[in-house]
CSV table of C-alpha atoms and ligand atoms in Angstrom, one decimal:
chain,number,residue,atom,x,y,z
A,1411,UNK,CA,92.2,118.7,121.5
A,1412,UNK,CA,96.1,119.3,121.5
A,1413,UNK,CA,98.4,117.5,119.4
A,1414,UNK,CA,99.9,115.6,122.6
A,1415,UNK,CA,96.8,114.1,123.8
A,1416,UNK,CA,95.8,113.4,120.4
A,1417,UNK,CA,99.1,111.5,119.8
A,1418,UNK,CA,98.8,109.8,123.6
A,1419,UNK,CA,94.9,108.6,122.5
A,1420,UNK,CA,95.4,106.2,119.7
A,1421,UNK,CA,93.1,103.5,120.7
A,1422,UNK,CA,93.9,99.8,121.7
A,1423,UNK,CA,90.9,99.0,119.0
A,1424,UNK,CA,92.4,100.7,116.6
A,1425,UNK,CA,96.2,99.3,117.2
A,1426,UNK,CA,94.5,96.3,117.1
A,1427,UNK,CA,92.2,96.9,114.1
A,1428,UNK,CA,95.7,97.8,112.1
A,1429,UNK,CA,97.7,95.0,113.5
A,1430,UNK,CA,94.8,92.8,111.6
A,1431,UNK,CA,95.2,94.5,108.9
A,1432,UNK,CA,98.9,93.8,108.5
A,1433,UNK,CA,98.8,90.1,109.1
A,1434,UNK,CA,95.4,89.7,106.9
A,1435,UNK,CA,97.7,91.3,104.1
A,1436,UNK,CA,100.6,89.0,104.8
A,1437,UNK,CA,98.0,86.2,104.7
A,1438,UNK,CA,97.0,87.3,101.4
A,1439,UNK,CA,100.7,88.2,100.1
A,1440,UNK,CA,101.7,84.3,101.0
A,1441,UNK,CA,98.9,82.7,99.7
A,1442,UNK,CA,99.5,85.1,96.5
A,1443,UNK,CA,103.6,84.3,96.2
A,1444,UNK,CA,102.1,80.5,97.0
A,1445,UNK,CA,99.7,80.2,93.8
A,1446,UNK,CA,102.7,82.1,91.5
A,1447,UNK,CA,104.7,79.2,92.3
A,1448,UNK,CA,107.9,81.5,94.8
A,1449,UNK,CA,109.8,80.2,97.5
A,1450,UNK,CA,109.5,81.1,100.9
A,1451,UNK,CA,112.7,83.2,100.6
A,1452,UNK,CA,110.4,85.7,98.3
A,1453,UNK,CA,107.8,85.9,101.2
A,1454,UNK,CA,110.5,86.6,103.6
A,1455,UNK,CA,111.6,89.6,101.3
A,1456,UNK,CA,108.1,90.8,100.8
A,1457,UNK,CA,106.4,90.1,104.3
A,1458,UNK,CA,107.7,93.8,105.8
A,1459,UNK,CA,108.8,96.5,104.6
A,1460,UNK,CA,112.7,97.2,103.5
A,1461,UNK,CA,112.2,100.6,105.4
A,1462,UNK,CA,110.4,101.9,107.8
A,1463,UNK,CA,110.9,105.3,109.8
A,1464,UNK,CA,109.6,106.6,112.6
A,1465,UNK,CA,110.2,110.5,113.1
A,1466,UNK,CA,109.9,112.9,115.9
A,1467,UNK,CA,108.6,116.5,115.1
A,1468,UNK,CA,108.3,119.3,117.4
A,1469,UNK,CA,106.3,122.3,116.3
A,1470,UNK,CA,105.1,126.0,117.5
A,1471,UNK,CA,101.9,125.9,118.2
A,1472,UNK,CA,99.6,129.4,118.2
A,1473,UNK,CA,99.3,129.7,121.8
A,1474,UNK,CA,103.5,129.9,121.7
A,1475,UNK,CA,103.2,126.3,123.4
A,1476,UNK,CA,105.4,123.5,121.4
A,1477,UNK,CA,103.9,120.1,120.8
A,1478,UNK,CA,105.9,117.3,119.8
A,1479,UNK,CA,104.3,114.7,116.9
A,1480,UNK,CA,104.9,111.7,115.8
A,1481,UNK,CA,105.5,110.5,112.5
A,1482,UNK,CA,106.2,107.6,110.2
A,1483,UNK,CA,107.6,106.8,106.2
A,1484,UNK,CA,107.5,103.5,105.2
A,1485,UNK,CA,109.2,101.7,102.1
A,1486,UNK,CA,108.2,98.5,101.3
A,1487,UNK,CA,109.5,97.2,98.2
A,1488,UNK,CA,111.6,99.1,95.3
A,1489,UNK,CA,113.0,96.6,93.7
A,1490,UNK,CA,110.8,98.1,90.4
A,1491,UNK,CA,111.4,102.0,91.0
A,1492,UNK,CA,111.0,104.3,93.3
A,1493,UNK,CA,108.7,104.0,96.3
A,1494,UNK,CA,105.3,105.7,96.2
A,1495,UNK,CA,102.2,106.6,98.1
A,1496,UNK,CA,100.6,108.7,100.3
A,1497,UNK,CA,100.6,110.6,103.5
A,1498,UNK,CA,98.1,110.6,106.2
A,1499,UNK,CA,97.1,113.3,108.5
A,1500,UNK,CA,94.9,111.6,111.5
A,1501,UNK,CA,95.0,111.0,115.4
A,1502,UNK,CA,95.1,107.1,114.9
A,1503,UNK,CA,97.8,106.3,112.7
A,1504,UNK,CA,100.0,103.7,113.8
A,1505,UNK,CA,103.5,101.9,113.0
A,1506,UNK,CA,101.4,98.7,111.7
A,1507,UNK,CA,98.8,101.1,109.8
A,1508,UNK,CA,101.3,102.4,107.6
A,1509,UNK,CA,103.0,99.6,107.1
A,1510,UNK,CA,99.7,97.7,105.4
A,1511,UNK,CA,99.2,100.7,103.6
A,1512,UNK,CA,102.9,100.9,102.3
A,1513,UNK,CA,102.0,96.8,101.4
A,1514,UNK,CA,99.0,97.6,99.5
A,1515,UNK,CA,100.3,100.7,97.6
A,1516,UNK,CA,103.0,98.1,96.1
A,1517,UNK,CA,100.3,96.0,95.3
A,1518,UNK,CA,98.3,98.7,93.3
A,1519,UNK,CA,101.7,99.5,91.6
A,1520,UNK,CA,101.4,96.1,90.5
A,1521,UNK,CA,98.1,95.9,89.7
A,1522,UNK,CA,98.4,98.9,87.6
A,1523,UNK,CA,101.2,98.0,86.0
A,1524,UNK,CA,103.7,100.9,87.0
A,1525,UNK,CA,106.7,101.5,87.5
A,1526,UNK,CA,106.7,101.8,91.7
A,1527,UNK,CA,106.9,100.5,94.2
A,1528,UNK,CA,105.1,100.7,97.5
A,1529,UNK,CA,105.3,103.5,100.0
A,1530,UNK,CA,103.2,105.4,102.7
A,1531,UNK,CA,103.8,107.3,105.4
A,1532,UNK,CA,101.4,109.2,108.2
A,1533,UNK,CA,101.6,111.8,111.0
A,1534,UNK,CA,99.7,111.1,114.3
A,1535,UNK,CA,97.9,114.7,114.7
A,1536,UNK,CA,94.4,115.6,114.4
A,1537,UNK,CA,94.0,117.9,111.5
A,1538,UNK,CA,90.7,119.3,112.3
A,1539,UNK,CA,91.9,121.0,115.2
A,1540,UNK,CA,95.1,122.6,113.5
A,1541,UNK,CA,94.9,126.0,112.3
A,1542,UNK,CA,96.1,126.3,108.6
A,1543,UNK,CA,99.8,128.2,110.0
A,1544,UNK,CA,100.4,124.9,112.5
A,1545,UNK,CA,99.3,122.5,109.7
A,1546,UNK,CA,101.9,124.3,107.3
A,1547,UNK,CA,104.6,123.9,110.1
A,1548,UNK,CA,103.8,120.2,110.2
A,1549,UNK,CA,104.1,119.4,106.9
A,1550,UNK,CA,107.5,121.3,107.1
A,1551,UNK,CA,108.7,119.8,109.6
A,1552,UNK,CA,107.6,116.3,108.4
A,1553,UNK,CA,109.4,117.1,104.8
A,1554,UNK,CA,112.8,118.1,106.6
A,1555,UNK,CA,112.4,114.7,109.1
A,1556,UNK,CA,112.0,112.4,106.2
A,1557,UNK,CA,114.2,114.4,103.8
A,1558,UNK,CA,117.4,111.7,103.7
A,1559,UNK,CA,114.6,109.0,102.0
A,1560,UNK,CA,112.7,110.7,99.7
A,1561,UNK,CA,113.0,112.6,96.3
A,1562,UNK,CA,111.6,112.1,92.7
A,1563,UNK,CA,113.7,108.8,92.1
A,1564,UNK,CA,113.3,107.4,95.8
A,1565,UNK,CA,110.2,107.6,97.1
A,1566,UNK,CA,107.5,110.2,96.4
A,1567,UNK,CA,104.4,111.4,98.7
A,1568,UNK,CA,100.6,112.1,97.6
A,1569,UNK,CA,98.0,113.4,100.2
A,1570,UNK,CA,95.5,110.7,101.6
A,1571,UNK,CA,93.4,111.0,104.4
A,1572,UNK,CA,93.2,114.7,105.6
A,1573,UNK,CA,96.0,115.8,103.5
A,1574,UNK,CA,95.2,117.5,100.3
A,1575,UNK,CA,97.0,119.5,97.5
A,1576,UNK,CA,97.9,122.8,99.8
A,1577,UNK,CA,99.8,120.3,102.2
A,1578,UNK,CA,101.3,119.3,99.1
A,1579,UNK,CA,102.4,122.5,97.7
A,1580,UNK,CA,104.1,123.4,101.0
A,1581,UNK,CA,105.7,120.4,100.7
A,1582,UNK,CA,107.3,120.2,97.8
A,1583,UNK,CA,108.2,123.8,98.6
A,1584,UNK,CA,110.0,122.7,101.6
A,1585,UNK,CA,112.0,120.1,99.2
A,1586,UNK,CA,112.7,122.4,97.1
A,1587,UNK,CA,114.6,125.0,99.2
A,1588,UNK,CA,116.3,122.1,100.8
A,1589,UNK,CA,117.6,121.0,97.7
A,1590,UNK,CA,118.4,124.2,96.6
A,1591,UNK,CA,116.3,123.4,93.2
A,1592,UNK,CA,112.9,123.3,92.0
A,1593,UNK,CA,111.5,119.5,92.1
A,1594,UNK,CA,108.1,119.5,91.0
A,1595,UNK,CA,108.2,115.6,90.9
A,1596,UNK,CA,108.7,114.9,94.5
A,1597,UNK,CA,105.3,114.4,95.9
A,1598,UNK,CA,102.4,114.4,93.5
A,1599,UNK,CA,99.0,115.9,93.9
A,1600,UNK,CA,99.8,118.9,93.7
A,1601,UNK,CA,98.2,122.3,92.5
A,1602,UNK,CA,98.0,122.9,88.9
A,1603,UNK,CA,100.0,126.1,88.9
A,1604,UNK,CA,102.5,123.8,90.7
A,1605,UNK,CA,102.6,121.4,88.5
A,1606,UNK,CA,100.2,119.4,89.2
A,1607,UNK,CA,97.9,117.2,86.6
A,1608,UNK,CA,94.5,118.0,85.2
A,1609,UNK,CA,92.3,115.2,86.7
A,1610,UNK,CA,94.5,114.2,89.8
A,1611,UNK,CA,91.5,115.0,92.3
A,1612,UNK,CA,88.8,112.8,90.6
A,1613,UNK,CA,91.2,110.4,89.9
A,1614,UNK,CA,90.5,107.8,92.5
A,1615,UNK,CA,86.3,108.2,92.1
A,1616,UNK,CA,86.8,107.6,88.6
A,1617,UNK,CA,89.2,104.6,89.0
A,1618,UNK,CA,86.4,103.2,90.7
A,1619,UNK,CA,83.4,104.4,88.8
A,1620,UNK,CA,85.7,102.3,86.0
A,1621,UNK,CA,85.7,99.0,88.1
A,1622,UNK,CA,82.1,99.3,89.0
A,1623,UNK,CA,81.1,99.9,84.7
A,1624,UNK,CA,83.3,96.5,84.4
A,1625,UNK,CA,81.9,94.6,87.5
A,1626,UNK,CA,78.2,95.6,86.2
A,1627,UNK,CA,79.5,94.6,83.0
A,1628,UNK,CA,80.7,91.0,84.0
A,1629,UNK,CA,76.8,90.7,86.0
A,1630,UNK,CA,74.7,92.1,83.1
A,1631,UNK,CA,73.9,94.6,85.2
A,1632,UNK,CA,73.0,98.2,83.9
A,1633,UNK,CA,74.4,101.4,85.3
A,1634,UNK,CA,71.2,103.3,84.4
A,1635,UNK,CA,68.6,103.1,87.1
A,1636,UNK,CA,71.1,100.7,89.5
A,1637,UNK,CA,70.8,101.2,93.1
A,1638,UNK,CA,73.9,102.3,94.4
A,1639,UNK,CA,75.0,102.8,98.1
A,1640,UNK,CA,77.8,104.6,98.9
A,1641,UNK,CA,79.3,104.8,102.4
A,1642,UNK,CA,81.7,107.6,103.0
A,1643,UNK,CA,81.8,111.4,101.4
A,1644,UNK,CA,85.0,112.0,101.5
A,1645,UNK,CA,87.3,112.8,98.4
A,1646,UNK,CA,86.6,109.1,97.1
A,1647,UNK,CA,82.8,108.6,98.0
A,1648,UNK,CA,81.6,112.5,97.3
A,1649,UNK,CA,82.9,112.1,93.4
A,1650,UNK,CA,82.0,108.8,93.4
A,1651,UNK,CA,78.2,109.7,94.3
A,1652,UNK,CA,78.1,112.5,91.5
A,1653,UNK,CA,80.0,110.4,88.8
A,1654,UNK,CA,77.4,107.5,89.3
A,1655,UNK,CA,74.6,110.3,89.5
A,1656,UNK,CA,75.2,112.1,86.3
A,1657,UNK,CA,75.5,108.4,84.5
A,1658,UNK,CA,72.2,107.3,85.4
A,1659,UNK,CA,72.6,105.4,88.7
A,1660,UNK,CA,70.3,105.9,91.6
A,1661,UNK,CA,72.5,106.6,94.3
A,1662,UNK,CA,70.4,105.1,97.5
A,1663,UNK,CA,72.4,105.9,100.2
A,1664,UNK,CA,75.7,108.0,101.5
A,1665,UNK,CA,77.2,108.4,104.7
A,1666,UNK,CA,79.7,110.3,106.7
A,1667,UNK,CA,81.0,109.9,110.1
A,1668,UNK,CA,77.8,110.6,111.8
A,1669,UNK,CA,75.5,108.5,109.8
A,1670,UNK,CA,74.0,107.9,106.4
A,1671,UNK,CA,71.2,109.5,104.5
A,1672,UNK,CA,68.7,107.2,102.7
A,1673,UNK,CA,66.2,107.8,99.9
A,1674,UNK,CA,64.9,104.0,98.1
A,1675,UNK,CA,64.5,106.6,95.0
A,1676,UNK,CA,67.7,108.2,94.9
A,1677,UNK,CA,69.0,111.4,97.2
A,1678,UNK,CA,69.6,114.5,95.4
A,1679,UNK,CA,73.8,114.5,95.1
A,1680,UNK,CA,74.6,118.0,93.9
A,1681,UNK,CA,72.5,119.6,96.3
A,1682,UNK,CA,74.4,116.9,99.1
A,1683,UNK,CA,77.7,118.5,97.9
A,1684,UNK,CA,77.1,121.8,98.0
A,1685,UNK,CA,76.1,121.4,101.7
A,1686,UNK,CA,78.8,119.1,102.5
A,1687,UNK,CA,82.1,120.7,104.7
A,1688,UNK,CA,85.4,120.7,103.6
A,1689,UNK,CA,86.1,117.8,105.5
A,1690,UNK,CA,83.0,115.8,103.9
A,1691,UNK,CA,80.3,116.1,106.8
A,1692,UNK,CA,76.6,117.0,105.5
A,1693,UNK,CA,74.5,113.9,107.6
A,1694,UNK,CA,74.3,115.9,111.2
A,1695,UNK,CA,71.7,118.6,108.5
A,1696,UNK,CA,69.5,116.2,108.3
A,1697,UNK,CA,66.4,113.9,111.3
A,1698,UNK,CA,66.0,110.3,110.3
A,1699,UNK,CA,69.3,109.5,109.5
A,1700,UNK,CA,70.6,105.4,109.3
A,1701,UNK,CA,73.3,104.2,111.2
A,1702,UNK,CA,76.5,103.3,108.8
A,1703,UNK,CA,76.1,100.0,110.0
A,1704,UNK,CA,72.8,99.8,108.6
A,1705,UNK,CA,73.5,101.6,105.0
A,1706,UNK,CA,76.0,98.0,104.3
A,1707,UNK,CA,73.0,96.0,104.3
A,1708,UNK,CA,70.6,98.4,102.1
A,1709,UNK,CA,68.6,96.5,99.4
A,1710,UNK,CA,70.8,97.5,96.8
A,1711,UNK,CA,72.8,96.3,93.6
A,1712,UNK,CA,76.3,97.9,94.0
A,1713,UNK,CA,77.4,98.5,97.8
A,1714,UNK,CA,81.1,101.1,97.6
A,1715,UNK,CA,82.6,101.0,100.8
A,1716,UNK,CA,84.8,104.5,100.9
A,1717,UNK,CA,85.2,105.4,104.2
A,1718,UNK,CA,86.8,103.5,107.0
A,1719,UNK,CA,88.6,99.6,107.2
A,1720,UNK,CA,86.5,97.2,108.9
A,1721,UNK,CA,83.7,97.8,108.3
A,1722,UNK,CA,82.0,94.0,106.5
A,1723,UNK,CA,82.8,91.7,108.6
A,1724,UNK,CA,81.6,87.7,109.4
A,1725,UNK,CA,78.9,89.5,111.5
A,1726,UNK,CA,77.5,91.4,108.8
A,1727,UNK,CA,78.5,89.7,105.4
A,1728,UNK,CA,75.9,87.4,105.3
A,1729,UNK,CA,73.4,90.3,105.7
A,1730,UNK,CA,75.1,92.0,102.6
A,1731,UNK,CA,72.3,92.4,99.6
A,1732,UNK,CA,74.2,94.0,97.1
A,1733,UNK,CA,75.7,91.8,94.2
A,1734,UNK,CA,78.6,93.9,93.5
A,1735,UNK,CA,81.4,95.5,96.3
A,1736,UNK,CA,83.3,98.1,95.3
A,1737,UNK,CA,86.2,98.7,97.7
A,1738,UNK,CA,86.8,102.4,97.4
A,1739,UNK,CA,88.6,102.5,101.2
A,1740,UNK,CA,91.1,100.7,102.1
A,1741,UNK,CA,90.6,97.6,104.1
A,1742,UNK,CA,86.5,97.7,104.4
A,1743,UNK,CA,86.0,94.2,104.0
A,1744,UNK,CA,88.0,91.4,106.6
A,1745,UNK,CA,89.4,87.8,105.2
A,1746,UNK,CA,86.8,86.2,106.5
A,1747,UNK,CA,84.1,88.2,105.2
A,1748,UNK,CA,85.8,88.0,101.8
A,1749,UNK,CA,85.2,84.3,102.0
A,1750,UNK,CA,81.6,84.3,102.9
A,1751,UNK,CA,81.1,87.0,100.0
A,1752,UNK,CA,82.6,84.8,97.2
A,1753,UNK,CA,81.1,81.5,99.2
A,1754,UNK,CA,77.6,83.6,98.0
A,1755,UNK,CA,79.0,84.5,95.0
A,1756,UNK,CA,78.6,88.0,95.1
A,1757,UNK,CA,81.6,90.0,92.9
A,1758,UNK,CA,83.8,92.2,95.0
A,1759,UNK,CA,86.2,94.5,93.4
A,1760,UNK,CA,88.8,94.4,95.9
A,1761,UNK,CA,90.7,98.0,97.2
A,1762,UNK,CA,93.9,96.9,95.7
A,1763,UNK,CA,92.2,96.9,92.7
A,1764,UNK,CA,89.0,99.4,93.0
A,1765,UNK,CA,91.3,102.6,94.4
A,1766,UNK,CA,94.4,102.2,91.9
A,1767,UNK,CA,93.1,105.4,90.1
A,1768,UNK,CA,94.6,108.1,92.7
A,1769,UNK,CA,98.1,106.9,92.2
A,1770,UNK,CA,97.9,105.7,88.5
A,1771,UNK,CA,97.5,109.7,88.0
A,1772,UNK,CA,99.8,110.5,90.2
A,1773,UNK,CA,102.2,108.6,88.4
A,1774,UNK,CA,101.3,110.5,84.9
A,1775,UNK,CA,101.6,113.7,87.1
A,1776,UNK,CA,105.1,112.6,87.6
A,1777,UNK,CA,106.1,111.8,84.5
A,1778,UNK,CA,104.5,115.3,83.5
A,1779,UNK,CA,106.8,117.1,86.2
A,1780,UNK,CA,110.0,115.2,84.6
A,1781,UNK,CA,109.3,115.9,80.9
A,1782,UNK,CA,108.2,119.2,81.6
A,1783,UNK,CA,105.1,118.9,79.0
A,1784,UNK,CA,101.7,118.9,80.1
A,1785,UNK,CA,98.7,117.5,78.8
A,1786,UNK,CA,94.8,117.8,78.8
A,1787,UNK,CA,92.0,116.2,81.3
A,1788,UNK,CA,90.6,114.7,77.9
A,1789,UNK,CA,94.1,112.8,77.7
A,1790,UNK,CA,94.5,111.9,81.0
A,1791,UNK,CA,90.7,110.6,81.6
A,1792,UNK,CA,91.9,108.4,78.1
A,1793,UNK,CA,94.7,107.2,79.9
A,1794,UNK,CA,93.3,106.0,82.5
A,1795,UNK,CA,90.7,104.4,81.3
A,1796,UNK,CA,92.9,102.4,79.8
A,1797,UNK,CA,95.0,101.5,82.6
A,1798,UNK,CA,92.2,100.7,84.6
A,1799,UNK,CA,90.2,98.5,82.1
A,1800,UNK,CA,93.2,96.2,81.3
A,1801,UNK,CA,93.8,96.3,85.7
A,1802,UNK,CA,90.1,94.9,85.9
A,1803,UNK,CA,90.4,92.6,83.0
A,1804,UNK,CA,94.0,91.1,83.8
A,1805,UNK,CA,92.3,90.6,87.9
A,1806,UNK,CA,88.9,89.0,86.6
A,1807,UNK,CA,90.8,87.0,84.0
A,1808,UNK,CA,93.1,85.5,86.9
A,1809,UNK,CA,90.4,84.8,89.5
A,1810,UNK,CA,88.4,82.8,86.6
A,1811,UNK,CA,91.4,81.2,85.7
A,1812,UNK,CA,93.0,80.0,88.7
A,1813,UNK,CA,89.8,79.5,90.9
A,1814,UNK,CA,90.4,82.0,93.2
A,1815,UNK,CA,88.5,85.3,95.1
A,1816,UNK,CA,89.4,88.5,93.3
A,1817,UNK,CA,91.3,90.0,96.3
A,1818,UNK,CA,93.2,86.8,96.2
A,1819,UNK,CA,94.0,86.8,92.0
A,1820,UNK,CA,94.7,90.9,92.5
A,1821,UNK,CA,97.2,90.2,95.1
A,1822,UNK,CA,98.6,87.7,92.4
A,1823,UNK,CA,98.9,90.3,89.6
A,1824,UNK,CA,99.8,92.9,92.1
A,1825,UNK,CA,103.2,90.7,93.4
A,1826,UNK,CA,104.0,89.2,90.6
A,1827,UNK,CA,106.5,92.3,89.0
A,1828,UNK,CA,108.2,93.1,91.8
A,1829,UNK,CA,108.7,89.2,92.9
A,1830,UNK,CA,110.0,88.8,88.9
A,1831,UNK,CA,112.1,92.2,89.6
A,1832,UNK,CA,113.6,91.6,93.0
A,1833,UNK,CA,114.8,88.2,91.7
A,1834,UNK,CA,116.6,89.8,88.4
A,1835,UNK,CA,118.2,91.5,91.0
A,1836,UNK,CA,119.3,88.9,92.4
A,1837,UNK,CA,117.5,89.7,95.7
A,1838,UNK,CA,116.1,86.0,96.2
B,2293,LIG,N1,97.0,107.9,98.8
B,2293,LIG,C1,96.5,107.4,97.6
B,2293,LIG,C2,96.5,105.9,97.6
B,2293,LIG,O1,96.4,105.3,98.6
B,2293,LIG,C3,97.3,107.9,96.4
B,2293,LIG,C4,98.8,107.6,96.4
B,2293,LIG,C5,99.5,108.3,95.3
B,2293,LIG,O2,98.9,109.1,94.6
B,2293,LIG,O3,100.8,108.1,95.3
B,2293,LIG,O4,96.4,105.2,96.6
C-alpha cells in the first residue's frame, strides 16, 4: 500500500477512538487538578498541549515516485524541563492521538518523578510496507521538519510503535549534521555504540514486570505458578511474557494482531520468540487459535493488556476474571470500564503508571549522553527498580488515601509537579 493511500485511510473509528481518548484524559486530568485542590485556571493551562506541530514531508520513494507524509510533534507541558516522549511510525496516527499521548507521557514524568515533561510525536505512514532506504529518508525528513523544536534541552524523541533504535540512530545522525555537532542526547533509545544505555530495550517490560511483583504483592498473590495472560507481542508484551516465564509465572495466553494462543498450563515463551517476526507476529503458525477478544476474559489471575487502546470496555469488563490489570499499552481500558473494575474491586495498575519504565531509562540514557560516563545493566536494572517501586508505592498510597481508582490517584501524583512548577513560574 503507498504512503498516500495509507495517509488518505485513517479510519473514522479510529479518529473517533483517539478523540475519546483525549477527552477521557481531560476527564481524568480535571478530576485529578480537582482532588489536589487547583483552580480552573490550572486545567485551562494543562487541558492541551502548549505546542503542537503538524509537518508536511515529501520523500523519494524506490519506484522514483514522491509521496508526501504527514506528520506531527506535540509539547504538552514543560514547565519542569524539557519535553519528552516518543515517536510513532503507523497508518492511523492522528492530530488527537498524539496529543493524548503527549498528555500521558507528562503524566508518567510525573509519576516517575523526572525531570520532563510531556512530549510525543507520530508520522502517518505504514512502516511495514517501507523498505529500510524510504524508512531512513522518513525519519530524515521528519528530524529536519521538526528541527526548530527539538534538541537535548527542548524536547527529545524515543521510538514507540514501529520505530526502533535504527530509526533512532539515523536520527540523531540527521541532528547532528544539522547542528554541525555530535548530540548524543537528543532522542534516546538509541544503539549502544551510539550512546545508547544498557537496558533501554527491556526497560518498559520490566517497568511492568515491577508493577505486576507490587500489585501481586498488595493481593497476596504469588508470582510462582500465577496465571498470566498477556495480550500483545510486541516490544512490551514479548519481554514481558519471558520475564514473567523465567520468574515462575505460567504465562496462559499471548496474542498478536491475528489472534492469541492459549495453553491452561502455560505456552512455551522461548520457543514463541524465536518464531516470532521482527514486527512481533507468531499466532498465524499456529490452528485453534482464540480471538483477542476472548484471551481478556481468560480464567486468569493477572490480565497485561500490551497491545492496542480500547480494548476493556463496559461490554466486556464485567466478563474480566483476572484480579490484577496491568496496563502495558496505552489506553486498553475506557473510563467507564475503569469504574466497573474498581466497583468489583479488582486492582488495575493503570498505563500511566504500568509503562513508566521505557522513558524512566530513557531519561538515565540522557543523563549518560550529557555526562559522558556510562554505566552497567546491573546499575541501571538497580535504578529502576527503585524508581518504579517508590512510583507504585506513592500511586497505591494515594488511591488508599484519598478513596480514589488508581488511574485516578496516578493522575494526581502525575499532575501534581508540573501544576506546583508552572505556578512558581508564575504561569497560573
Ligand atoms: N514511547 C515510550 C513511552 O510512551 C518511551 C518514551 C521515551 O522513552 O521517551 O513511554
Amino acid at each position: 500500500m503507498g504512503a498516500a493511500g495509507v495517509a488518505g485511510k485513517v479510519s473514522e473509528q479510529k479518529m473517533e477512538e483517539s478523540l475519546n481518548l483525549f477527552t477521557s484524559t481531560q476527564v481524568v486530568i480535571k478530576e485529578a487538578l480537582n482532588k489536589l485542590g487547583y483552580a480552573d485556571e490550572m486545567y485551562e493551562l494543562l487541558k492541551e498541549p502548549l505546542r503542537m506541530l503538524t509537518v508536511r514531508i515529501p520523500i523519494r520513494m524506490d519506484d522514483g515516485s514522491t509521496k508526501i507524509f504527514t506528520g506531527y510533534r506535540s509539547q504538552h507541558n514543560d514547565a519542569v524541563g524539557p519535553t519528552k516522549g516518543g515517536v510513532r511510525f503507523h497508518p492511523e496516527v492522528n492530530e488527537d492521538e498524539v496529543k493524548a499521548l503527549s498528555m500521558w507521557m507528562s503524566l508518567k514524568c510525573g509519576i516517575v518523578d523526572l525531570p520532563y515533561g510531556g512530549g510525543k510525536g507520530g508520522i502517518i505512514c505504514d512502516p511495514r510496507s517501507m523498505s529500510m532506504g524510504e524508512l531512513e529518508r522518513l525519519s530524515r525528513g521528519y528530524v529536519r521538519a521538526i528541527s526548530q523544536i527539538v534538541g537535548p534541552t527542548k524536547d527529545i524523541p524515543a521510538p514507540d510503535v514501529y520505530t526502533n533504535s535504527q530509526i533512532m540512530a539515523w536520527m540523531m545522525d540527521e541532528y547532528s549534521r544539522l547542528r554541525e555537532y555530535d548530540s548524543p542526547g537528543f532522542i534516546t533509545g538509541k544503539p549502544l555504540v551510539l550512546g545508547g544505555s544498557q537496558g533501554r530495550e527491556k526497560a518498559t517490560a520490566q517497568g511492568v514486570v515491577i508493577c505486576i511483583e507490587e500489585a501481586a504483592k498488595k493481593r497476596g498473590i504469588s508470582i510462582e505458578g500465577a496465571r498470566v495472560a498477556v495480550q500483545g507481542f510486541g516490544n512490551a508484551g514479548s519481554f514481558l511474557a519471558k520475564f514473567m516465564h523465567d520468574a515462575g509465572a505460567k504465562v496462559v495466553a499471548i496474542s498478536d494482531a491475528y489472534g492469541a494462543l492459549y495453553d491452561p498450563n502455560g505456552l512455551d515463551i522461548d520457543y514463541l520468540l524465536d518464531r516470532r517476526d521482527s514486527f512481533g507476529t507468531v499466532t498465524t503458525l499456529f490452528d485453534n487459535t482464540l480471538t483477542n477478544e476472548e484471551l481478556l476474559e481468560l480464567d486468569c489471575d493477572i490480565l497485561v493488556p500490551a497491545a492496542v487502546s480500547n480494548q476493556i470496555t463496559a461490554a466486556n469488563a464485567h466478563d474480566i476474571k483476572a484480579s490484577i490489570i496491568v496496563e502495558a499499552a496505552n489506553g486498553p481500558t475506557t473510563l467507564e470500564a475503569t469504574k466497573i473494575l474498581s466497583d468489583r474491586g479488582i486492582l488495575l495498575v493503570p498505563d500511566v503508571l504500568a509503562s513508566s519504565g521505557g522513558v524512566t531509562v530513557s531519561y538515565f540514557e540522557w543523563v549518560q549522553n550529557n555526562q559522558g560516563y556510562y554505566w552497567t545493566e546491573d546499575e541501571v536494572t538497580e535504578k529502576l527498580e527503585k524508581v518504579l517501586v517508590q512510583a507504585f508505592d506513592n500511586v497505591y498510597q494515594t488511591s488508599q488515601q484519598r478513596k480514589v481508582n488508581m488511574r485516578l490517584a496516578a493522575y494526581m501524583v502525575g499532575a501534581r509537579k508540573m501544576s506546583e512548577a508552572s505556578r512558581f513560574r508564575g504561569w497560573v
